[in-house]
Amino acid sequence: MDSVGRGTNSDSNTDTMSADEASPAVETGRRAFLKGTSLAALTAMMGVAIPFGRFMPEGYSPVGLAHAQEPDRGVMAEKDGVTIRNERPINAESPAHLLDDAVTPANRLFVRNNGAVPFHALDMDASGWTLSVDGEVDTDLELSLDDLRNDFEVVTRQLVLECGGNGRAFFVPGASGNQWTTGAVGCPEWTGVRLRDVLNRAGVRSSAVYTGHFGNDPHLSGDPERIPISRGVPIAKALEEDALIAFAMNGNDIPAVHGFPLRLMVPGYPGSASQKWLTRIWVRDQVHDGPKMGGYSYRLPAYPVAPGTEVPEEDMVIMDTMPVKSLITNPQTGAQVGRSFDIRGHAWADGEVAKVETSIDFGQTWQEATLDAPVNAFAWQHFRATIEVPQAGYYEVWAKATDTQGRRQPITTPGWNPRGYGNNMVHRIAVLAG
Ligand SMILES: Nc1nc2c(c(=O)[nH]1)N[C@H]1C(S)=C(S)[C@@H](COP(=O)(O)O)O[C@H]1N2
Ligand SMILES: [Mo]
C-alpha cells in the first residue's frame, strides 16, 4: 500500500518543533536524512523519474527539494491583507473585518501548514492523482479524481474551517505556537463527495475505530521519509454525513496552499482533522497515532488546570469538537461610527448556534442580535444588530454566541491549556461613537 514508507510513520515525537501544535521540542532519535533516504522515496517525492539517480552521492539532497527549505511565497501571492504569523512553515490569518463576506473567498482564508506545499500543487498538476482507502475495510480502494466525481454523489456545502489554536494569542500565560488572534477561521463553499460514501463503498469493518489521514506535503527537513502531520477522527465522526472529501472550493479548484487537488473537510473538529493534499485514508483498529496525534499536539488536559500548570503528557487527551464562537466583521475595530450604527458578523458551533447577543457596557447588559439559520449544517450563521449609544465616546462592542445545547462563549479565556487550544472567548471591537 505504502511503497514510499510515508503511510505508517507514527513518530510524532521526532517532529521538529516548528510552530503551532508542534510536538515537544526534544528531537529524540530523528532519522538522519543524510544517511538512508532511498532513491525510490526521492523519486516519489519529486513526482518524476530521476534517470541518473544512481549517481547521486549517498546523502545528497537534490536541489529540487530546496523549496521545502524556503517560505512558500508564491502560493501566498493571491492573498489579500492577511497577517503572516510564521514564514516556515507558512501560516497566516485574516483580521476580522476582512472576514466580512458571507462565504470566505480564497484570498482571505487563513493558511496553516505544518510542512511545505507539495510540488504537484505548486504546479496545479493533478495528473495521476489517486486516493487510497485501506485498513479495516472489506475492499481496499484506489480512486482517481474522475472516480470520485463519477461514482459518488457530488455535494456542495459551506463548511467552517477553524484551527484548533485560533485565539491562542490571548491566553495568559502564553503558549508556544502560532500566535493566532481571531482570524484562523473561515467558511468557504466546498464541493466534493461525502467521506462516508467513500468509506461505505470500501465497507467499514466492525473493528474500525479511527481514521488516519495522509497528504503528500513534504516535511520541512526535506526528508521524504518524514511526514509533517497525519491526524484522524473517530470512525463515528467520519461516518456522519457532513464530512467531505472536497475537490473544489468556491467553485474553483482548491488553491495550491489549501490542498489542491483534494482535501478533507471535517467540520466541527479542529482544522487539523481536515487533511490537505489528501492521498490516503487508513481505517484503523485503534486511535490513530500519526505525527501530531500524540504528546501535547491538539490535546487538552483531562481535568481543569490552573494557568501555567505543567501537565504530565499522559494526562493529555485528544481535543475533539470545537467550541461555540462568533466574530464581529463590521465595523472594523477602531472605526468612527454614529450614535446609531449597524454591526454584523458570523457565529458557528459544533452543531447549531441558537442566539447571538451583543453588549456595549462591558457585559452588564446584552441585546439579542438577529441571527440567520445556517444554509446547511456547519455553515457560518450570520448575525446583525443596530446599536444605539447613550452619548458620544469610546465603546466596546462584544458579541457572545450560545449554541442549541446552551453552551455559550465565556467573557475571558476559557480553560487554560499548555498549547493554547480552543479559546472561544467573546469577540470584542472598539468604536468611537458620535
Ligand atoms: N496535509 C496537511 N493537511 C493539513 C495541514 C498540514 O499541514 N498538512 N494543516 C492542518 C491544520 S493544523 C489546519 S488548521 C488546516 C488549515 O487549512 P487551510 O490552510 O486550508 O486554512 O489544515 C489541516 N490540514
Ligand atoms: Mo490547525
Coordinates of C-alpha atoms and ligand atoms in Angstrom, one line a residue:
M1 CA 0.0 0.0 0.0
D2 CA 2.6 2.3 1.1
S3 CA 5.6 2.0 -1.2
V4 CA 7.3 5.2 -0.1
G5 CA 7.0 4.5 3.6
R6 CA 5.1 7.7 4.4
G7 CA 1.9 6.0 5.4
T8 CA 2.7 4.3 8.7
N9 CA 5.2 6.7 10.2
S10 CA 4.0 7.4 13.6
D11 CA 7.0 9.1 15.3
S12 CA 5.1 12.2 16.3
N13 CA 7.7 13.0 18.9
T14 CA 10.5 13.0 16.4
D15 CA 9.0 16.0 14.6
T16 CA 10.9 19.2 14.6
M17 CA 9.2 21.9 16.8
S18 CA 8.1 24.1 14.0
A19 CA 5.3 26.3 15.4
D20 CA 1.7 25.8 16.3
E21 CA 0.7 22.4 17.5
A22 CA 4.1 21.0 17.3
S23 CA 5.4 18.1 19.3
P24 CA 7.6 18.7 22.3
A25 CA 10.8 20.4 21.3
V26 CA 13.0 17.4 22.0
E27 CA 14.4 15.7 19.0
T28 CA 14.6 12.1 20.0
G29 CA 16.4 9.9 17.6
R30 CA 15.4 11.8 14.4
R31 CA 16.1 9.6 11.4
A32 CA 19.1 11.2 9.6
F33 CA 18.1 12.3 6.2
L34 CA 21.8 12.5 5.3
K35 CA 22.1 8.7 5.6
G36 CA 19.4 6.5 4.4
T37 CA 16.9 8.1 2.0
S38 CA 16.1 5.7 -0.8
L39 CA 16.1 6.7 -4.4
A40 CA 12.6 5.3 -4.6
A41 CA 11.4 7.7 -1.9
L42 CA 13.1 10.6 -3.6
T43 CA 11.6 9.7 -7.0
A44 CA 8.1 9.5 -5.4
M45 CA 8.6 12.9 -3.8
M46 CA 9.8 14.6 -7.0
G47 CA 6.9 13.1 -8.9
V48 CA 9.1 12.2 -11.8
A49 CA 11.9 9.7 -12.6
I50 CA 15.5 10.7 -11.7
P51 CA 17.3 8.9 -14.6
F52 CA 20.8 9.4 -13.2
G53 CA 19.6 9.0 -9.7
R54 CA 22.0 6.1 -9.1
F55 CA 24.9 8.5 -9.4
M56 CA 23.7 10.8 -6.6
P57 CA 26.1 10.6 -3.8
E58 CA 24.8 8.9 -0.7
G59 CA 23.1 11.5 1.5
Y60 CA 22.9 14.0 -1.4
S61 CA 20.0 16.4 -1.0
P62 CA 18.6 17.3 -4.5
V63 CA 18.5 21.0 -5.3
G64 CA 14.9 20.5 -6.4
L65 CA 13.9 19.8 -2.8
A66 CA 15.2 23.3 -1.8
H67 CA 11.7 24.7 -1.9
A68 CA 11.0 22.7 1.2
Q69 CA 13.5 24.9 3.0
E70 CA 12.0 28.2 1.9
P71 CA 8.9 30.1 2.7
D72 CA 6.2 29.2 0.2
R73 CA 6.0 32.8 -1.1
G74 CA 4.5 32.0 -4.5
V75 CA 1.4 30.3 -3.1
M76 CA 0.6 33.4 -1.0
A77 CA 0.6 35.8 -3.9
E78 CA -3.2 35.7 -4.2
K79 CA -3.8 36.5 -0.5
D80 CA -5.1 40.0 0.4
G81 CA -4.5 41.6 3.7
V82 CA -3.5 38.5 5.7
T83 CA -1.2 38.7 8.6
I84 CA 1.8 36.3 8.4
R85 CA 2.2 34.5 11.7
N86 CA 5.1 32.3 10.6
E87 CA 7.2 32.1 7.4
R88 CA 8.3 28.5 7.6
P89 CA 6.0 26.7 7.5
I90 CA 3.8 29.4 6.1
N91 CA 1.0 30.4 8.5
A92 CA -1.3 33.4 8.0
E93 CA -4.6 34.7 9.3
S94 CA -7.1 37.4 8.3
P95 CA -8.1 40.4 10.5
A96 CA -11.8 40.2 11.5
H97 CA -13.0 42.9 9.2
L98 CA -11.6 41.1 6.2
L99 CA -13.7 38.0 7.0
D100 CA -16.9 40.0 6.4
D101 CA -18.0 38.0 3.3
A102 CA -20.8 35.5 3.9
V103 CA -18.7 32.9 2.1
T104 CA -15.0 33.3 2.7
P105 CA -13.1 34.0 -0.5
A106 CA -9.8 32.2 -1.2
N107 CA -7.7 35.4 -0.8
R108 CA -8.9 35.8 2.8
L109 CA -8.8 32.2 4.1
F110 CA -6.2 31.5 6.8
V111 CA -3.3 29.2 6.0
R112 CA -2.0 26.7 8.4
N113 CA 0.8 24.5 7.0
N114 CA 2.9 22.1 9.1
G115 CA 5.2 21.3 6.2
A116 CA 5.8 22.7 2.7
V117 CA 3.4 23.0 -0.2
P118 CA 3.9 19.9 -2.4
F119 CA 5.3 20.2 -5.9
H120 CA 2.1 19.0 -7.7
A121 CA 0.1 21.7 -6.0
L122 CA 2.7 24.4 -6.9
D123 CA 2.2 23.3 -10.5
M124 CA -1.6 22.8 -10.0
D125 CA -1.0 19.4 -11.7
A126 CA -3.4 16.7 -10.6
S127 CA -2.5 14.1 -13.3
G128 CA -2.4 10.6 -11.9
W129 CA -3.7 11.6 -8.5
T130 CA -5.3 8.8 -6.5
L131 CA -6.8 8.5 -3.1
S132 CA -6.4 5.1 -1.4
V133 CA -8.6 3.7 1.3
D134 CA -7.3 0.8 3.2
G135 CA -7.1 -0.8 6.7
E136 CA -10.2 -2.0 8.4
V137 CA -12.3 -2.2 5.3
D138 CA -13.6 -5.1 3.2
T139 CA -12.1 -3.8 0.0
D140 CA -9.2 -1.5 -0.5
L141 CA -9.9 1.3 -2.9
E142 CA -7.7 3.3 -5.2
L143 CA -9.8 6.2 -6.6
S144 CA -8.9 8.7 -9.2
L145 CA -10.4 12.2 -9.2
D146 CA -12.7 11.0 -12.0
D147 CA -13.8 8.0 -10.0
L148 CA -14.7 10.3 -7.1
R149 CA -16.6 12.7 -9.4
N150 CA -18.4 9.9 -11.3
D151 CA -19.1 7.2 -8.8
F152 CA -20.3 9.2 -5.8
E153 CA -22.9 11.9 -5.2
V154 CA -21.3 15.3 -5.5
V155 CA -22.4 17.8 -2.9
T156 CA -21.7 21.4 -2.2
R157 CA -21.6 22.8 1.3
Q158 CA -20.5 25.8 3.2
L159 CA -18.3 24.4 6.0
V160 CA -16.4 26.3 8.7
L161 CA -12.7 25.5 8.9
E162 CA -11.0 26.7 12.1
C163 CA -7.6 25.9 13.5
G164 CA -7.7 24.4 17.0
G165 CA -5.2 27.1 18.1
N166 CA -7.3 30.1 16.9
G167 CA -7.3 32.6 19.8
R168 CA -4.1 31.2 21.3
A169 CA -2.6 34.7 21.5
F170 CA -5.0 35.7 24.3
F171 CA -4.0 33.0 26.8
V172 CA -2.0 34.1 29.9
P173 CA 0.5 32.7 30.4
G174 CA 1.0 32.4 26.6
A175 CA 1.5 29.1 24.8
S176 CA 4.1 28.4 22.1
G177 CA 2.9 28.1 18.5
N178 CA 1.3 30.5 16.0
Q179 CA 0.0 33.5 17.9
W180 CA -3.4 33.3 16.2
T181 CA -5.7 36.1 17.3
T182 CA -9.2 35.7 15.8
G183 CA -8.6 35.0 12.2
A184 CA -7.6 31.4 11.8
V185 CA -11.1 30.6 10.7
G186 CA -13.2 30.8 7.5
C187 CA -16.2 29.4 5.8
P188 CA -15.7 28.8 2.1
E189 CA -18.0 26.7 0.0
W190 CA -16.7 23.2 -0.7
T191 CA -17.7 20.8 -3.4
G192 CA -16.8 17.1 -3.2
V193 CA -18.2 13.7 -2.1
R194 CA -19.2 12.5 1.3
L195 CA -16.4 10.9 3.3
R196 CA -18.9 8.4 4.5
D197 CA -20.0 7.4 1.0
V198 CA -16.4 6.5 0.1
L199 CA -15.9 4.7 3.4
N200 CA -19.1 2.7 2.9
R201 CA -18.0 1.8 -0.6
A202 CA -14.9 0.3 0.9
G203 CA -17.0 -1.4 3.6
V204 CA -16.1 -0.4 7.1
R205 CA -15.5 -3.4 9.3
S206 CA -16.8 -3.5 12.8
S207 CA -13.2 -3.4 14.0
A208 CA -12.8 0.1 12.7
V209 CA -12.1 2.7 15.5
Y210 CA -10.5 5.7 13.9
T211 CA -9.4 7.2 10.6
G212 CA -5.8 8.1 9.8
H213 CA -5.4 10.8 7.1
F214 CA -2.3 11.3 4.9
G215 CA -1.3 14.0 2.5
N216 CA 1.9 14.4 0.4
D217 CA 3.2 17.7 1.8
P218 CA 6.9 17.5 2.3
H219 CA 8.4 17.7 5.7
L220 CA 10.4 20.9 6.2
S221 CA 13.5 18.8 6.8
G222 CA 13.2 17.7 3.1
D223 CA 13.4 14.1 4.3
P224 CA 10.8 12.3 2.2
E225 CA 10.5 9.6 4.9
R226 CA 9.0 12.0 7.3
I227 CA 5.5 13.5 7.2
P228 CA 4.6 16.8 8.8
I229 CA 1.2 15.8 10.1
S230 CA -1.2 12.9 9.9
R231 CA -4.4 13.1 12.0
G232 CA -7.7 11.3 12.1
V233 CA -11.1 11.3 13.7
P234 CA -13.2 8.7 15.5
I235 CA -14.9 6.4 12.9
A236 CA -18.4 7.6 14.0
K237 CA -17.4 11.2 13.2
A238 CA -16.1 10.1 9.8
L239 CA -19.4 8.4 9.1
E240 CA -21.5 11.4 9.8
E241 CA -23.0 12.9 6.7
D242 CA -21.3 16.3 6.9
A243 CA -17.6 15.4 6.3
L244 CA -16.5 15.8 2.7
I245 CA -13.6 14.8 0.5
A246 CA -13.5 18.1 -1.4
F247 CA -12.1 18.8 -4.8
A248 CA -13.3 22.3 -5.2
M249 CA -13.5 25.5 -3.1
N250 CA -15.8 28.3 -4.0
G251 CA -16.5 26.7 -7.4
N252 CA -12.8 26.5 -8.4
D253 CA -10.0 24.1 -8.0
I254 CA -8.8 24.1 -4.4
P255 CA -6.0 26.6 -4.2
A256 CA -2.5 25.1 -4.0
V257 CA -1.9 26.2 -0.4
H258 CA -5.3 24.9 0.7
G259 CA -4.8 21.3 -0.6
F260 CA -5.1 21.0 -4.4
P261 CA -6.4 18.8 -5.7
L262 CA -8.1 17.0 -2.8
R263 CA -8.6 17.6 0.9
L264 CA -10.8 16.5 3.7
M265 CA -13.3 18.9 5.3
V266 CA -14.4 17.5 8.7
P267 CA -16.5 20.3 10.2
G268 CA -16.9 20.8 13.9
Y269 CA -13.5 19.4 14.6
P270 CA -10.2 21.2 14.8
G271 CA -8.9 22.2 11.3
S272 CA -6.1 19.7 11.7
A273 CA -8.6 16.9 11.0
S274 CA -9.1 18.3 7.5
Q275 CA -6.1 16.8 5.8
K276 CA -4.9 18.8 2.7
W277 CA -3.3 17.2 -0.4
L278 CA -5.2 14.0 0.6
T279 CA -3.7 10.8 -0.7
R280 CA -4.7 8.1 1.7
I281 CA -7.3 7.3 4.4
W282 CA -6.2 4.5 6.6
V283 CA -9.1 3.0 8.6
R284 CA -7.6 1.9 11.9
D285 CA -8.5 -0.6 14.6
Q286 CA -7.1 1.8 17.2
V287 CA -6.8 5.5 17.8
H288 CA -4.6 6.9 15.0
D289 CA -1.0 7.6 16.1
G290 CA 0.3 9.7 13.2
P291 CA 2.5 12.7 13.7
K292 CA 0.8 15.4 15.8
M293 CA -1.7 12.9 17.3
G294 CA 0.3 12.4 20.4
G295 CA 2.1 14.4 23.1
Y296 CA 0.7 17.9 23.5
S297 CA -0.5 18.4 19.9
Y298 CA -4.2 19.1 19.7
R299 CA -4.6 17.7 23.2
L300 CA -6.1 19.2 26.3
P301 CA -5.7 18.3 30.0
A302 CA -8.1 15.6 31.1
Y303 CA -9.1 17.9 34.0
P304 CA -9.2 21.6 34.6
V305 CA -5.8 23.1 35.5
A306 CA -4.6 26.4 36.8
P307 CA -3.0 28.7 34.2
G308 CA 0.7 27.8 33.7
T309 CA 0.4 24.3 35.2
E310 CA 2.8 21.7 33.8
V311 CA 0.5 18.9 32.8
P312 CA 2.0 15.4 32.5
E313 CA 1.8 14.1 29.0
E314 CA -0.2 11.0 30.0
D315 CA -2.9 13.3 31.4
M316 CA -3.5 15.0 28.0
V317 CA -6.5 13.8 25.9
I318 CA -7.3 14.4 22.2
M319 CA -9.3 17.6 21.5
D320 CA -12.3 16.7 19.5
T321 CA -15.1 19.2 18.9
M322 CA -14.6 23.0 18.5
P323 CA -16.5 25.3 20.9
V324 CA -19.2 27.8 20.0
K325 CA -17.9 31.1 18.8
S326 CA -18.7 34.4 17.0
L327 CA -16.8 37.1 15.1
I328 CA -17.8 40.8 14.5
T329 CA -16.7 41.5 11.0
N330 CA -18.2 45.0 10.6
P331 CA -17.4 47.7 11.6
Q332 CA -13.6 47.3 11.7
T333 CA -12.3 47.7 15.2
G334 CA -11.2 51.3 15.8
A335 CA -13.8 52.7 13.5
Q336 CA -15.6 56.0 14.0
V337 CA -19.4 55.5 13.9
G338 CA -22.5 57.5 14.6
R339 CA -24.7 57.4 17.7
S340 CA -26.6 54.6 16.0
F341 CA -24.7 52.1 13.9
D342 CA -25.1 48.6 12.4
I343 CA -22.8 45.7 13.3
R344 CA -22.7 42.3 11.7
G345 CA -20.7 39.1 11.8
H346 CA -20.8 35.3 11.9
A347 CA -21.3 32.6 14.5
W348 CA -20.6 28.9 14.5
A349 CA -20.6 25.8 16.7
D350 CA -20.2 22.1 16.6
G351 CA -23.9 21.9 15.9
E352 CA -26.0 25.0 15.6
V353 CA -25.9 28.4 17.2
A354 CA -29.2 29.4 18.9
K355 CA -28.5 33.0 19.6
V356 CA -26.0 35.8 19.4
E357 CA -26.1 38.7 21.9
T358 CA -24.2 42.0 21.9
S359 CA -23.1 44.2 24.8
I360 CA -21.8 47.8 24.8
D361 CA -21.4 48.1 28.6
F362 CA -18.6 45.6 29.2
G363 CA -21.1 42.8 29.6
Q364 CA -23.5 44.4 32.1
T365 CA -26.5 44.0 29.7
W366 CA -26.9 42.1 26.5
Q367 CA -29.2 42.6 23.5
E368 CA -30.2 39.8 21.2
A369 CA -29.0 40.2 17.6
T370 CA -30.8 39.0 14.5
L371 CA -29.4 35.6 13.6
D372 CA -29.8 33.7 10.3
A373 CA -30.2 29.9 10.2
P374 CA -27.2 28.2 8.6
V375 CA -27.6 27.4 4.9
N376 CA -26.5 23.9 5.7
A377 CA -25.1 22.2 8.8
F378 CA -21.8 23.6 9.9
A379 CA -22.1 26.8 7.8
W380 CA -21.5 30.2 9.3
Q381 CA -24.6 31.8 10.7
H382 CA -24.7 35.5 10.0
F383 CA -25.9 38.0 12.6
R384 CA -26.7 41.7 12.6
A385 CA -27.8 44.3 15.1
T386 CA -28.3 48.0 15.3
I387 CA -26.5 49.6 18.2
E388 CA -27.6 52.8 19.9
V389 CA -25.2 54.5 22.3
P390 CA -26.4 57.0 25.0
Q391 CA -23.8 59.6 24.4
A392 CA -20.7 60.2 22.3
G393 CA -17.5 58.4 23.4
Y394 CA -15.4 55.2 23.4
Y395 CA -17.4 52.0 23.4
E396 CA -16.6 48.3 23.1
V397 CA -18.9 46.1 21.3
W398 CA -18.9 42.5 22.5
A399 CA -20.5 39.5 20.8
K400 CA -21.5 36.3 22.5
A401 CA -22.9 33.2 20.9
T402 CA -24.9 30.4 22.6
D403 CA -25.4 27.0 20.9
T404 CA -28.5 24.9 20.9
Q405 CA -27.2 22.9 23.8
G406 CA -27.0 26.1 25.9
R407 CA -23.2 26.3 25.8
R408 CA -22.0 29.9 25.4
Q409 CA -18.9 31.9 24.9
P410 CA -17.0 33.0 28.0
I411 CA -16.1 36.6 28.6
T412 CA -12.5 35.8 29.2
T413 CA -10.2 32.9 28.1
P414 CA -11.7 29.5 28.9
G415 CA -9.8 26.6 30.4
W416 CA -6.1 27.4 30.1
N417 CA -4.2 24.5 28.5
P418 CA -0.5 24.0 27.7
R419 CA -0.7 24.6 24.0
G420 CA -3.5 27.2 23.9
Y421 CA -6.3 25.4 22.1
G422 CA -10.0 26.1 22.0
N423 CA -10.1 29.8 23.0
N424 CA -13.7 30.9 22.3
M425 CA -13.9 34.0 24.5
V426 CA -16.3 36.7 23.3
H427 CA -15.0 38.8 20.4
R428 CA -14.6 42.5 21.2
I429 CA -14.2 45.5 19.0
A430 CA -13.7 49.2 19.9
V431 CA -15.5 52.1 18.3
L432 CA -15.6 55.9 18.7
A433 CA -19.3 56.8 18.6
G434 CA -20.9 60.1 17.9
Ligands
LIG1 N1 -1.5 17.8 4.6 C1 -1.8 18.7 5.5 N2 -3.0 18.9 5.9 C2 -3.3 19.8 6.8 C3 -2.3 20.6 7.5 C4 -1.0 20.4 7.0 O1 0.0 21.0 7.5 N3 -0.7 19.4 6.1 N4 -2.6 21.5 8.4 C5 -3.9 21.3 9.1 C6 -4.3 22.3 10.0 S1 -3.5 22.4 11.5 C7 -5.3 23.2 9.7 S2 -5.9 24.3 10.9 C8 -5.9 23.2 8.4 C9 -5.7 24.6 7.7 O2 -6.3 24.6 6.5 P1 -6.0 25.8 5.5 O3 -4.6 26.1 5.4 O4 -6.6 25.4 4.2 O5 -6.7 27.0 6.1 O6 -5.3 22.2 7.5 C10 -5.0 21.0 8.2 N5 -4.6 20.0 7.1
MO2 MO -4.6 23.9 12.9

